[in-house]
XYZ file of C-alpha atoms in Angstrom:
716
model
C 155.146 68.077 139.068
C 153.352 70.708 141.118
C 149.864 72.026 140.394
C 148.341 75.277 141.703
C 144.608 75.802 141.197
C 143.486 79.175 139.880
C 139.807 78.287 140.304
C 137.458 80.460 142.300
C 135.557 83.727 141.954
C 136.789 85.773 138.993
C 135.772 89.336 138.160
C 133.752 89.525 134.950
C 132.275 92.033 132.514
C 130.043 91.640 129.476
C 130.559 95.279 128.440
C 132.773 94.876 125.364
C 133.724 98.559 125.411
C 136.214 97.388 128.044
C 137.736 94.711 125.797
C 140.853 96.787 125.039
C 141.445 97.708 128.683
C 140.445 94.896 131.026
C 143.701 92.938 130.616
C 145.886 95.911 131.645
C 147.345 95.315 135.139
C 146.293 98.856 136.110
C 142.654 98.351 135.048
C 140.413 99.405 137.953
C 136.767 99.274 136.770
C 134.408 97.607 139.226
C 133.309 94.153 137.993
C 129.778 93.625 136.742
C 129.768 90.051 138.038
C 131.734 87.669 140.206
C 131.684 84.460 138.177
C 132.809 81.107 139.480
C 135.515 79.352 137.466
C 134.951 76.670 136.400
C 131.462 77.702 135.333
C 129.152 78.490 132.419
C 127.937 82.059 132.448
C 124.251 81.255 131.843
C 124.252 79.317 135.128
C 124.819 82.650 136.923
C 121.884 84.738 138.089
C 121.088 87.530 135.637
C 122.981 85.898 132.754
C 120.543 83.109 131.895
C 119.958 84.554 128.426
C 123.403 86.035 127.780
C 125.125 85.083 124.552
C 128.229 86.365 122.824
C 131.239 87.351 124.945
C 132.498 87.602 128.510
C 135.614 89.238 129.948
C 137.239 87.494 132.937
C 140.023 88.612 135.264
C 141.737 87.212 138.342
C 145.002 87.540 140.254
C 147.316 84.964 141.815
C 150.568 84.983 143.767
C 153.773 83.331 142.519
C 157.303 82.833 143.776
C 160.074 81.504 141.543
C 161.746 78.146 142.135
C 165.082 77.386 140.517
C 165.027 74.950 137.607
C 161.242 74.903 137.218
C 159.159 75.456 134.059
C 155.723 77.015 134.485
C 152.724 76.425 132.259
C 149.233 77.893 132.362
C 146.717 75.114 131.663
C 143.007 75.431 130.849
C 141.097 72.144 131.070
C 138.204 73.490 128.991
C 136.718 76.775 127.759
C 133.785 77.366 125.425
C 134.502 78.460 122.686
C 137.060 81.070 121.440
C 139.418 81.928 124.280
C 141.996 84.754 124.290
C 144.396 84.992 127.238
C 146.646 87.734 128.653
C 149.094 87.545 131.567
C 150.305 90.757 133.170
C 149.128 92.685 130.122
C 150.879 90.483 127.553
C 148.785 88.477 125.104
C 149.688 84.784 125.427
C 147.561 83.556 122.540
C 144.157 82.403 121.406
C 142.501 78.981 121.377
C 139.481 77.882 119.342
C 137.479 74.866 120.493
C 135.609 73.745 123.582
C 136.744 70.214 124.444
C 140.551 70.462 124.348
C 143.009 71.150 127.124
C 145.244 74.066 126.140
C 147.850 76.363 127.617
C 151.160 78.180 127.306
C 154.638 78.212 128.824
C 154.558 81.344 130.972
C 157.938 81.011 132.702
C 159.122 84.334 131.218
C 155.853 86.221 131.766
C 155.463 85.448 135.473
C 156.640 87.988 138.029
C 157.233 87.544 141.772
C 154.239 88.526 143.844
C 150.853 89.281 142.274
C 150.103 88.310 138.671
C 147.084 89.416 136.627
C 145.388 86.836 134.400
C 142.753 88.101 131.932
C 140.614 85.979 129.610
C 138.091 86.823 126.907
C 135.645 84.062 125.937
C 133.477 84.350 122.812
C 130.599 81.942 122.153
C 130.110 82.189 119.247
C 132.962 84.417 118.012
C 131.976 87.934 116.868
C 130.466 88.010 113.400
C 130.005 84.255 113.304
C 127.153 81.836 113.929
C 127.274 78.341 115.397
C 127.456 77.035 111.808
C 130.954 78.559 111.609
C 132.225 76.647 114.646
C 133.090 73.086 115.611
C 130.516 72.797 118.388
C 128.162 70.096 117.089
C 125.001 69.835 119.153
C 126.263 72.391 121.693
C 125.677 74.966 118.971
C 122.576 74.169 116.945
C 120.441 71.067 117.530
C 116.772 70.144 117.456
C 117.082 69.031 121.105
C 118.658 72.282 122.332
C 116.677 75.521 122.762
C 118.204 78.379 120.775
C 118.410 80.486 123.937
C 120.839 78.064 125.622
C 124.478 79.163 125.329
C 127.219 76.964 126.858
C 129.811 79.771 126.925
C 132.320 80.120 129.731
C 135.474 78.705 131.284
C 133.955 75.322 132.107
C 137.123 73.451 133.136
C 139.715 73.880 135.861
C 142.543 76.388 135.415
C 145.971 75.428 136.753
C 149.490 76.758 137.074
C 151.717 73.725 136.412
C 155.355 73.539 137.512
C 157.696 70.886 136.093
C 161.442 70.392 136.489
C 163.382 71.597 133.405
C 161.065 69.799 130.978
C 157.486 69.361 129.848
C 155.751 66.621 127.871
C 153.227 66.810 125.064
C 150.079 64.691 125.548
C 151.076 61.057 126.073
C 149.725 58.658 123.426
C 149.249 54.974 124.353
C 148.472 52.016 122.137
C 147.782 48.458 123.305
C 148.220 45.461 121.044
C 147.659 41.761 121.669
C 150.418 39.517 120.344
C 150.376 35.922 119.179
C 152.070 34.770 122.390
C 149.150 35.570 124.747
C 150.727 38.818 125.815
C 150.123 42.511 125.281
C 152.501 45.196 124.119
C 151.992 48.702 125.490
C 153.524 51.414 123.305
C 153.925 54.888 124.817
C 154.808 57.919 122.679
C 155.273 61.578 123.555
C 157.526 64.571 122.952
C 159.663 66.041 125.730
C 160.628 69.718 125.573
C 163.871 69.676 127.586
C 165.328 72.964 128.771
C 168.353 71.556 130.559
C 171.697 70.258 129.321
C 172.186 66.979 127.510
C 171.647 64.231 130.069
C 170.173 60.835 130.819
C 166.692 60.597 132.341
C 165.128 57.599 134.020
C 161.680 56.558 132.859
C 159.278 54.243 134.677
C 156.164 52.584 133.268
C 153.710 50.796 135.541
C 150.484 48.831 135.064
C 148.618 47.993 138.297
C 145.210 46.245 138.428
C 142.528 48.868 139.073
C 139.280 46.927 139.528
C 140.479 43.365 140.086
C 143.178 41.406 141.903
C 146.084 40.453 139.727
C 149.716 40.902 138.824
C 151.331 44.302 138.319
C 153.795 44.977 135.523
C 156.504 47.626 135.281
C 159.536 48.632 133.280
C 162.517 50.958 133.765
C 164.293 52.770 130.932
C 167.242 55.131 130.466
C 166.638 57.909 127.944
C 169.240 60.244 126.457
C 167.757 63.719 125.991
C 169.125 66.887 124.443
C 168.071 70.533 124.763
C 164.917 71.147 122.735
C 162.325 68.688 121.497
C 162.894 64.951 122.047
C 160.750 62.125 120.648
C 160.181 59.449 123.278
C 158.876 55.951 122.553
C 158.725 53.207 125.180
C 157.354 49.656 125.099
C 156.189 47.413 127.899
C 155.327 43.741 127.378
C 152.681 42.190 129.625
C 152.352 38.383 129.673
C 148.816 36.995 130.047
C 147.014 40.321 130.531
C 143.435 40.507 131.716
C 141.323 41.881 128.877
C 138.711 44.621 128.860
C 135.222 43.444 127.833
C 131.809 45.016 127.679
C 129.588 44.111 130.628
C 127.571 41.580 128.606
C 130.600 39.788 127.159
C 132.797 39.495 130.234
C 134.421 41.767 132.808
C 135.880 45.244 132.072
C 139.356 44.663 133.508
C 141.232 47.943 133.903
C 144.736 48.861 134.952
C 146.115 52.027 136.519
C 148.796 53.245 134.131
C 151.668 55.442 135.399
C 154.521 57.041 133.448
C 157.179 59.015 135.337
C 160.348 60.775 134.163
C 163.111 61.414 136.726
C 166.415 63.248 136.494
C 169.768 61.899 137.639
C 169.041 63.068 141.188
C 165.837 61.035 141.275
C 163.632 64.150 141.167
C 160.448 63.895 139.128
C 160.554 65.864 135.876
C 156.982 65.122 134.841
C 154.474 62.302 135.019
C 151.225 61.029 133.546
C 148.533 58.754 134.970
C 145.355 57.279 133.525
C 143.191 54.157 133.464
C 143.881 51.649 130.706
C 142.212 48.519 129.395
C 143.860 45.905 127.196
C 141.685 45.163 124.184
C 141.601 45.066 120.399
C 138.762 46.248 118.166
C 137.996 45.386 114.546
C 135.242 46.214 112.057
C 134.913 43.589 109.325
C 132.043 43.244 106.848
C 129.910 45.595 108.957
C 130.392 43.470 112.059
C 132.215 44.445 115.244
C 134.857 42.287 116.936
C 136.110 42.879 120.468
C 139.261 40.921 121.315
C 138.582 38.770 118.286
C 135.011 37.954 119.362
C 132.113 39.097 117.191
C 129.361 40.963 119.029
C 126.137 42.791 118.197
C 125.941 46.454 119.203
C 122.892 47.386 121.275
C 123.123 51.085 121.848
C 121.720 54.580 122.136
C 122.852 58.085 121.282
C 124.154 59.957 124.297
C 123.595 63.707 124.186
C 125.270 65.826 126.858
C 124.033 65.278 130.404
C 123.765 69.076 130.546
C 124.624 71.886 128.138
C 126.482 73.508 131.031
C 129.553 71.261 131.302
C 130.901 72.887 134.453
C 127.880 71.788 136.474
C 128.082 68.121 135.502
C 129.584 65.999 138.260
C 130.836 62.437 138.140
C 127.715 61.366 140.020
C 125.485 62.676 137.204
C 127.525 60.877 134.554
C 127.535 57.674 136.597
C 123.744 57.842 136.858
C 123.397 58.126 133.079
C 125.780 55.245 132.377
C 124.080 53.046 134.973
C 120.704 53.793 133.375
C 122.115 52.805 129.979
C 123.399 49.504 131.385
C 120.050 49.060 133.134
C 118.396 49.243 129.716
C 120.679 46.386 128.553
C 122.718 48.645 126.262
C 126.345 47.691 125.661
C 127.154 50.727 123.518
C 126.653 54.492 123.594
C 127.132 56.876 120.707
C 128.632 60.150 121.980
C 126.387 62.136 119.704
C 128.035 65.053 117.852
C 129.961 66.253 120.894
C 132.875 65.478 123.186
C 131.885 64.742 126.767
C 133.598 65.502 130.051
C 136.694 63.337 130.748
C 134.998 61.552 133.645
C 132.370 60.144 131.292
C 134.936 58.080 129.400
C 136.429 56.688 132.597
C 133.006 55.692 133.921
C 132.089 53.952 130.656
C 135.357 51.995 130.778
C 134.686 50.979 134.370
C 131.117 49.903 133.572
C 132.035 48.002 130.410
C 130.185 50.244 127.943
C 131.879 50.741 124.582
C 131.646 54.095 122.820
C 131.145 55.371 119.293
C 132.764 58.831 119.377
C 131.418 61.498 117.033
C 133.428 64.545 116.013
C 131.306 67.661 116.756
C 130.101 68.328 113.206
C 126.358 68.104 112.628
C 124.609 68.715 109.302
C 125.943 70.800 106.408
C 128.739 73.419 106.636
C 130.344 75.941 104.288
C 133.864 75.444 102.932
C 135.355 77.873 105.459
C 135.019 75.249 108.225
C 137.794 73.115 106.655
C 140.905 74.440 108.411
C 139.494 74.527 111.930
C 137.759 71.159 111.465
C 140.993 69.469 110.360
C 142.884 70.945 113.299
C 140.248 70.079 115.854
C 139.654 66.525 114.599
C 143.347 65.855 115.291
C 142.936 67.503 118.691
C 140.024 65.174 119.471
C 142.054 62.053 118.721
C 145.061 63.261 120.732
C 142.732 64.251 123.585
C 140.772 60.973 123.674
C 143.057 58.330 122.176
C 143.904 56.737 125.540
C 140.242 56.205 126.431
C 139.678 52.449 126.500
C 135.910 52.629 126.017
C 136.163 54.429 122.652
C 136.012 51.794 119.900
C 134.899 53.914 116.897
C 135.565 57.366 115.483
C 133.002 59.126 113.267
C 133.780 62.416 111.525
C 130.416 63.975 110.673
C 126.747 63.426 111.435
C 124.354 63.703 108.454
C 126.728 65.820 106.316
C 124.172 66.140 103.532
C 121.328 67.434 105.720
C 120.253 71.047 106.019
C 120.789 72.850 109.352
C 117.938 72.625 111.826
C 117.099 76.314 111.429
C 116.120 75.524 107.812
C 114.607 72.083 108.451
C 112.151 73.433 111.039
C 110.437 75.405 108.306
C 109.777 72.319 106.167
C 107.156 69.625 106.365
C 108.131 66.112 107.406
C 107.529 64.752 103.911
C 109.871 67.364 102.430
C 112.463 66.495 105.067
C 112.422 62.831 104.061
C 112.592 63.568 100.328
C 115.315 66.171 100.749
C 117.418 64.035 103.089
C 117.164 60.974 100.858
C 118.041 62.942 97.726
C 120.987 64.727 99.314
C 122.226 61.476 100.814
C 122.308 59.801 97.409
C 124.011 62.512 95.370
C 127.550 63.947 95.756
C 128.011 66.903 98.102
C 131.091 68.816 99.229
C 130.555 67.944 102.901
C 130.049 64.236 102.285
C 132.497 63.611 99.455
C 135.289 66.147 100.043
C 135.385 67.319 103.662
C 134.561 64.031 105.397
C 137.179 61.871 103.592
C 139.805 64.476 104.557
C 138.703 64.309 108.190
C 138.816 60.521 108.088
C 142.348 60.562 106.653
C 143.426 62.990 109.390
C 142.160 60.633 112.100
C 143.795 57.604 110.496
C 147.152 59.389 110.534
C 146.834 59.756 114.304
C 145.221 56.423 115.208
C 145.262 53.163 113.261
C 143.874 51.069 116.123
C 140.166 51.905 115.693
C 137.620 51.874 112.851
C 136.923 55.334 111.409
C 133.633 56.281 109.729
C 133.709 59.310 107.451
C 130.103 60.087 108.361
C 126.810 58.668 109.590
C 123.282 58.955 108.262
C 124.244 58.454 104.605
C 122.151 55.941 102.655
C 123.718 53.622 100.095
C 120.812 51.836 98.482
C 122.911 49.898 95.969
C 126.501 50.884 96.824
C 128.401 53.100 99.236
C 126.612 54.478 102.259
C 127.478 54.461 105.934
C 125.721 53.868 109.212
C 122.109 54.847 108.509
C 119.319 56.740 110.269
C 115.732 55.506 109.988
C 112.804 57.675 111.007
C 110.038 55.726 109.289
C 107.072 56.024 111.596
C 108.148 59.491 112.693
C 108.765 61.442 109.486
C 106.426 59.052 107.648
C 103.070 57.521 108.642
C 104.131 53.863 109.025
C 107.248 52.414 110.640
C 106.638 49.082 108.874
C 108.314 50.634 105.817
C 111.529 49.222 107.277
C 110.337 45.673 106.519
C 110.173 46.163 102.757
C 113.316 48.296 102.868
C 115.122 45.317 104.362
C 113.940 43.109 101.515
C 114.725 45.571 98.699
C 117.827 47.350 100.024
C 119.289 45.244 102.842
C 122.559 47.207 102.916
C 120.653 50.162 104.402
C 120.320 48.165 107.632
C 123.986 47.126 107.985
C 124.398 49.452 110.935
C 121.588 51.699 112.180
C 122.672 54.527 114.477
C 119.417 56.522 114.778
C 115.710 55.758 115.052
C 112.927 56.966 117.313
C 109.962 59.288 117.877
C 109.104 62.196 120.159
C 107.002 61.839 123.308
C 105.978 64.011 126.230
C 107.517 63.346 129.650
C 105.310 63.044 132.724
C 106.577 66.340 134.135
C 104.066 68.478 136.012
C 105.837 71.768 135.283
C 105.984 71.086 131.561
C 102.380 69.912 131.464
C 101.101 73.227 132.838
C 101.002 74.654 129.323
C 98.587 71.840 128.389
C 96.255 72.499 131.308
C 95.865 76.275 131.093
C 92.935 76.198 128.657
C 90.108 73.957 127.526
C 91.522 70.820 125.985
C 92.671 70.536 123.232
C 92.719 74.313 122.505
C 95.894 74.899 124.516
C 99.049 76.955 124.023
C 100.819 74.685 121.574
C 103.033 77.576 120.442
C 104.588 77.732 123.914
C 105.305 73.994 123.854
C 106.939 74.321 120.449
C 109.024 77.304 121.557
C 110.033 76.241 125.064
C 110.147 72.443 124.767
C 110.875 71.997 121.025
C 107.720 69.990 120.402
C 107.361 69.117 116.713
C 103.571 69.318 116.857
C 102.979 69.020 113.140
C 104.805 65.724 113.053
C 103.614 64.300 116.374
C 100.030 65.027 115.335
C 100.366 62.598 112.429
C 100.894 59.785 114.961
C 98.979 60.978 118.051
C 96.205 63.565 117.523
C 95.281 65.612 120.618
C 91.593 65.722 119.654
C 91.397 61.930 119.964
C 91.930 62.120 123.740
C 89.726 63.411 126.524
C 92.426 65.343 128.368
C 96.124 66.182 128.461
C 97.051 63.224 130.686
C 95.594 60.710 128.244
C 97.313 62.460 125.351
C 100.732 62.477 127.029
C 100.417 58.784 127.857
C 99.461 58.061 124.237
C 102.604 59.804 122.953
C 104.704 57.605 125.221
C 102.837 54.487 124.136
C 103.458 55.255 120.480
C 107.169 55.925 121.076
C 107.457 52.648 123.003
C 105.655 50.705 120.254
C 107.873 52.161 117.536
C 111.065 51.444 119.474
C 110.064 47.857 120.232
C 109.461 47.349 116.504
C 112.879 48.737 115.555
C 114.757 46.949 118.349
C 113.302 43.602 117.415
C 113.436 44.041 113.641
C 117.109 44.972 113.736
C 118.034 42.279 116.240
C 116.285 39.604 114.197
C 118.410 40.822 111.257
C 121.542 40.219 113.317
C 124.562 39.917 110.996
C 122.137 39.409 108.050
C 122.880 42.220 107.421
C 122.664 44.234 110.666
C 125.732 44.654 112.896
C 124.128 46.929 115.457
C 121.165 49.073 116.507
C 121.515 52.422 118.299
C 118.339 54.300 119.144
C 118.008 58.072 119.344
C 118.492 58.965 122.215
C 119.144 58.225 125.922
C 118.324 61.280 128.046
C 117.431 64.982 127.893
C 119.773 67.777 128.922
C 116.889 70.160 129.760
C 113.040 70.094 129.817
C 111.994 68.893 126.352
C 109.431 67.020 124.313
C 111.916 64.751 122.610
C 113.057 61.336 121.397
C 114.627 60.458 124.767
C 114.084 57.397 126.943
C 114.616 59.502 130.084
C 113.511 63.059 130.791
C 115.875 65.708 132.169
C 115.039 64.601 135.744
C 115.941 61.034 134.658
C 112.388 59.799 135.060
C 111.888 56.919 132.604
C 109.313 57.021 129.843
C 107.502 53.853 128.784
C 110.101 53.472 126.034
C 112.815 52.886 128.628
C 111.143 49.760 129.982
C 110.404 48.535 126.450
C 114.067 49.028 125.523
C 115.171 47.239 128.675
C 113.040 44.259 127.675
C 113.771 44.213 123.940
C 117.530 44.700 124.348
C 118.114 41.842 126.780
C 121.145 39.797 125.655
C 118.696 36.878 125.268
C 115.136 37.526 124.128
C 112.240 35.650 122.501
C 110.409 37.301 119.593
C 107.878 36.729 116.828
C 107.207 38.391 113.494
C 105.830 41.884 114.033
C 102.005 41.971 114.010
C 99.975 43.838 111.410
C 98.330 47.135 112.287
C 94.958 45.407 112.783
C 93.224 42.003 112.566
C 89.662 40.802 112.012
C 87.709 38.183 114.016
C 88.309 34.658 112.713
C 91.493 35.596 110.861
C 94.318 33.049 111.013
C 97.638 34.307 112.364
C 100.914 32.458 112.083
C 104.459 33.370 112.982
C 107.858 31.884 113.605
C 109.238 32.138 117.140
C 112.843 33.332 117.393
C 115.373 33.314 120.196
C 117.962 36.081 119.788
C 121.069 35.075 121.719
C 123.919 37.606 122.042
C 125.822 35.332 124.421
C 128.702 33.237 123.120
C 127.376 30.005 124.479
C 124.493 27.800 123.357
C 121.296 27.781 125.385
C 120.035 24.250 125.884
C 116.636 23.003 127.051
C 114.867 26.341 127.265
C 111.264 26.219 128.327
C 109.190 28.137 125.752
C 105.608 29.153 126.522
C 103.271 31.368 124.552
C 99.659 32.297 125.150
C 97.065 34.580 123.581
C 94.795 36.630 125.838
C 91.489 37.960 124.535
C 90.588 41.618 125.277
C 88.736 40.459 128.420
C 91.852 38.642 129.672
C 90.775 35.068 129.024
C 93.335 32.668 127.553
C 92.207 31.572 124.071
C 95.370 29.761 122.946
C 98.448 28.409 124.702
C 101.405 26.161 123.971
C 104.557 24.899 125.701
C 107.648 23.262 124.280
C 111.417 22.830 124.752
C 113.840 24.835 122.581
C 117.592 25.228 122.031
C 119.313 28.439 120.894
C 122.615 28.693 119.061
C 125.390 30.973 120.399
C 125.629 34.550 119.076
C 122.807 33.929 116.626
C 119.103 34.199 115.864
C 117.524 30.747 116.128
C 114.077 29.896 114.771
C 112.789 27.607 117.518
C 109.067 27.123 116.785
C 105.958 28.091 114.827
C 102.837 29.414 116.468
C 99.403 29.825 114.944
C 95.950 30.711 116.221
C 92.579 32.063 115.185
C 91.917 35.685 116.092
C 89.059 35.752 118.638
C 85.707 37.370 117.918
C 85.975 39.851 120.746
C 86.939 43.343 119.536
C 89.749 45.292 121.197
C 93.378 44.576 122.054
C 94.521 40.979 122.332
C 97.807 40.319 124.084
C 100.330 37.719 122.923
C 102.655 36.725 125.767
C 105.910 34.781 125.390
C 108.190 33.362 128.047
C 111.538 31.604 128.036
C 112.726 29.775 131.125
C 116.351 28.749 131.395
C 117.527 25.602 133.220
C 118.628 27.983 135.983
C 114.980 29.119 136.385
C 115.583 32.582 134.930
C 112.419 33.792 133.194
C 112.533 36.005 130.105
C 109.296 37.716 129.044
C 108.048 39.502 125.953
C 104.616 40.516 124.684
C 102.737 42.097 121.776
C 99.368 43.780 121.314
C 97.088 42.734 118.445
C 94.279 45.129 117.574
C 91.055 43.330 116.598
C 88.624 45.425 114.530
C 85.425 44.788 112.609
């Protein structure tokens, strides 16, 4: 297989009066822009606010080779892409994450060829609500002015010998004899005579030392379409695990077809991990081992996919692992291919959303069904993906409507719509789920997320108590009354300001607190009305104190949710995924990391609370009074699959002036993969007003020290 890159500087026009001319080989109008492909047009100077359409054109040289088939391949274009070659329309593709292309063997001509492309984002006469773009279209963490349009992936001319393969689909399965069976399926479009081809499958250790496995096969093929299915058995394979459960063993997989002369017809290579996944009774099993999901939503690293390099994706995944997260939810989008490889290498499992967010009209059905199949075909071989989810909050109103409503109305409306039947939730989503299950039976499939089932039904739930409502402690009585609503929680959080000097300028341009809040709401998507219910600007002397207070509140809320959900481990909670990891642009948002990847206070709190082993107590009340008695159980949450013996447990209470007013030490044991109640602590609240600090420490026999702490507010 030969590959010629067509990347580089392409001529471009945004003048749509040229749309019926620019693809003609004789077209001679001077270009308005020279745009780099791959690239997103808003990344180009002078186009930072452009939305709608762009016309592209380039030329390339070609010389025929006997017996070769030529395909034009686009690795990614956002969103509706129409392509012409030498004046002939090849076709049109809708979608942003798929690879797509055409056989152009008959359209090519020796010498110079003219390739013309029109990209529409969104298509004419349509809004983002008419497209399968998820959070790349409309999202409360994406400014409306941002448009991801453009040819964001590589463009290639591919040459293969007399045949071409459809996307290769791989499935791994563990057998009862301590071996793995690798099943490979594809379709071969053969343009030669009936013949026998030689196929080779190979599995070579990628990130460890071990044994390679291979197989050779003879395949009879006929002119036209041929279904190919090959199997390779691997004795005693090394399994892929998340980083906290073991080692993410990966293999380099290679599949090659050769003709009778030994010449390569076509080939396929990827990384591959051997593992099985199951979802039983709202609990996740990896390779037969139950594990608790500690995760976060992952929004795009940038809205401009072309500018995202592997180094940026690696940084984000490393920061997630650094926060002790074993799971990321690819939130209402499909990421760059490198992201999935990096997650597999780092041992981070993925919940993959289909790019549908909030409520849609019926007209989305056909394109959604086609593109959900495309997503599975495109991503099926990605080891790190362990879940599919079809639709995020299908009952909820679009953000353009929600922004005009108060927080209380949002909660009431969302809860009501979640509980009653809707077309999105009860008609569209089951059809999408069935479409995925036809393509892939190896992974759990959720029809949707964010749907409450108080007494029956429901899905993974989203909890914004403490953000959309005054008090996050609502979750505690919700757990007692409706425990099924905490079976799997895939969103929770609160907004905070980042410590970014450029963003903070709008807070320092006038006398505090009479500043330009409108600019912050417009440019940085601050939800001031809601944030004010938790952190009021007038309560702070200056902008710096206010910004720090927003981060402190976000950190407090997240610690509460992390610990509450982890203490409910398997009774009933199977996992906790916060919203969300990192910003794609300057924002006031729910993120742990700002767009420069500077951590907020919530990042360090998450890193502490999500440790595989952590010591916790019952969550304190909002305030205490001098002389009040306080009592709590002490819990050790152990996500490891081994018991912890002879742990040294120490707790102490510090008065507001820092003096120790109570302290205790004891020895404790913790059961494997469980929450163990190891002690009771009690003390009298000191007379001194202010913030007391309760500190806890676990020390393992290997001298590893695990810390946690809480603040208790003492008032008159």
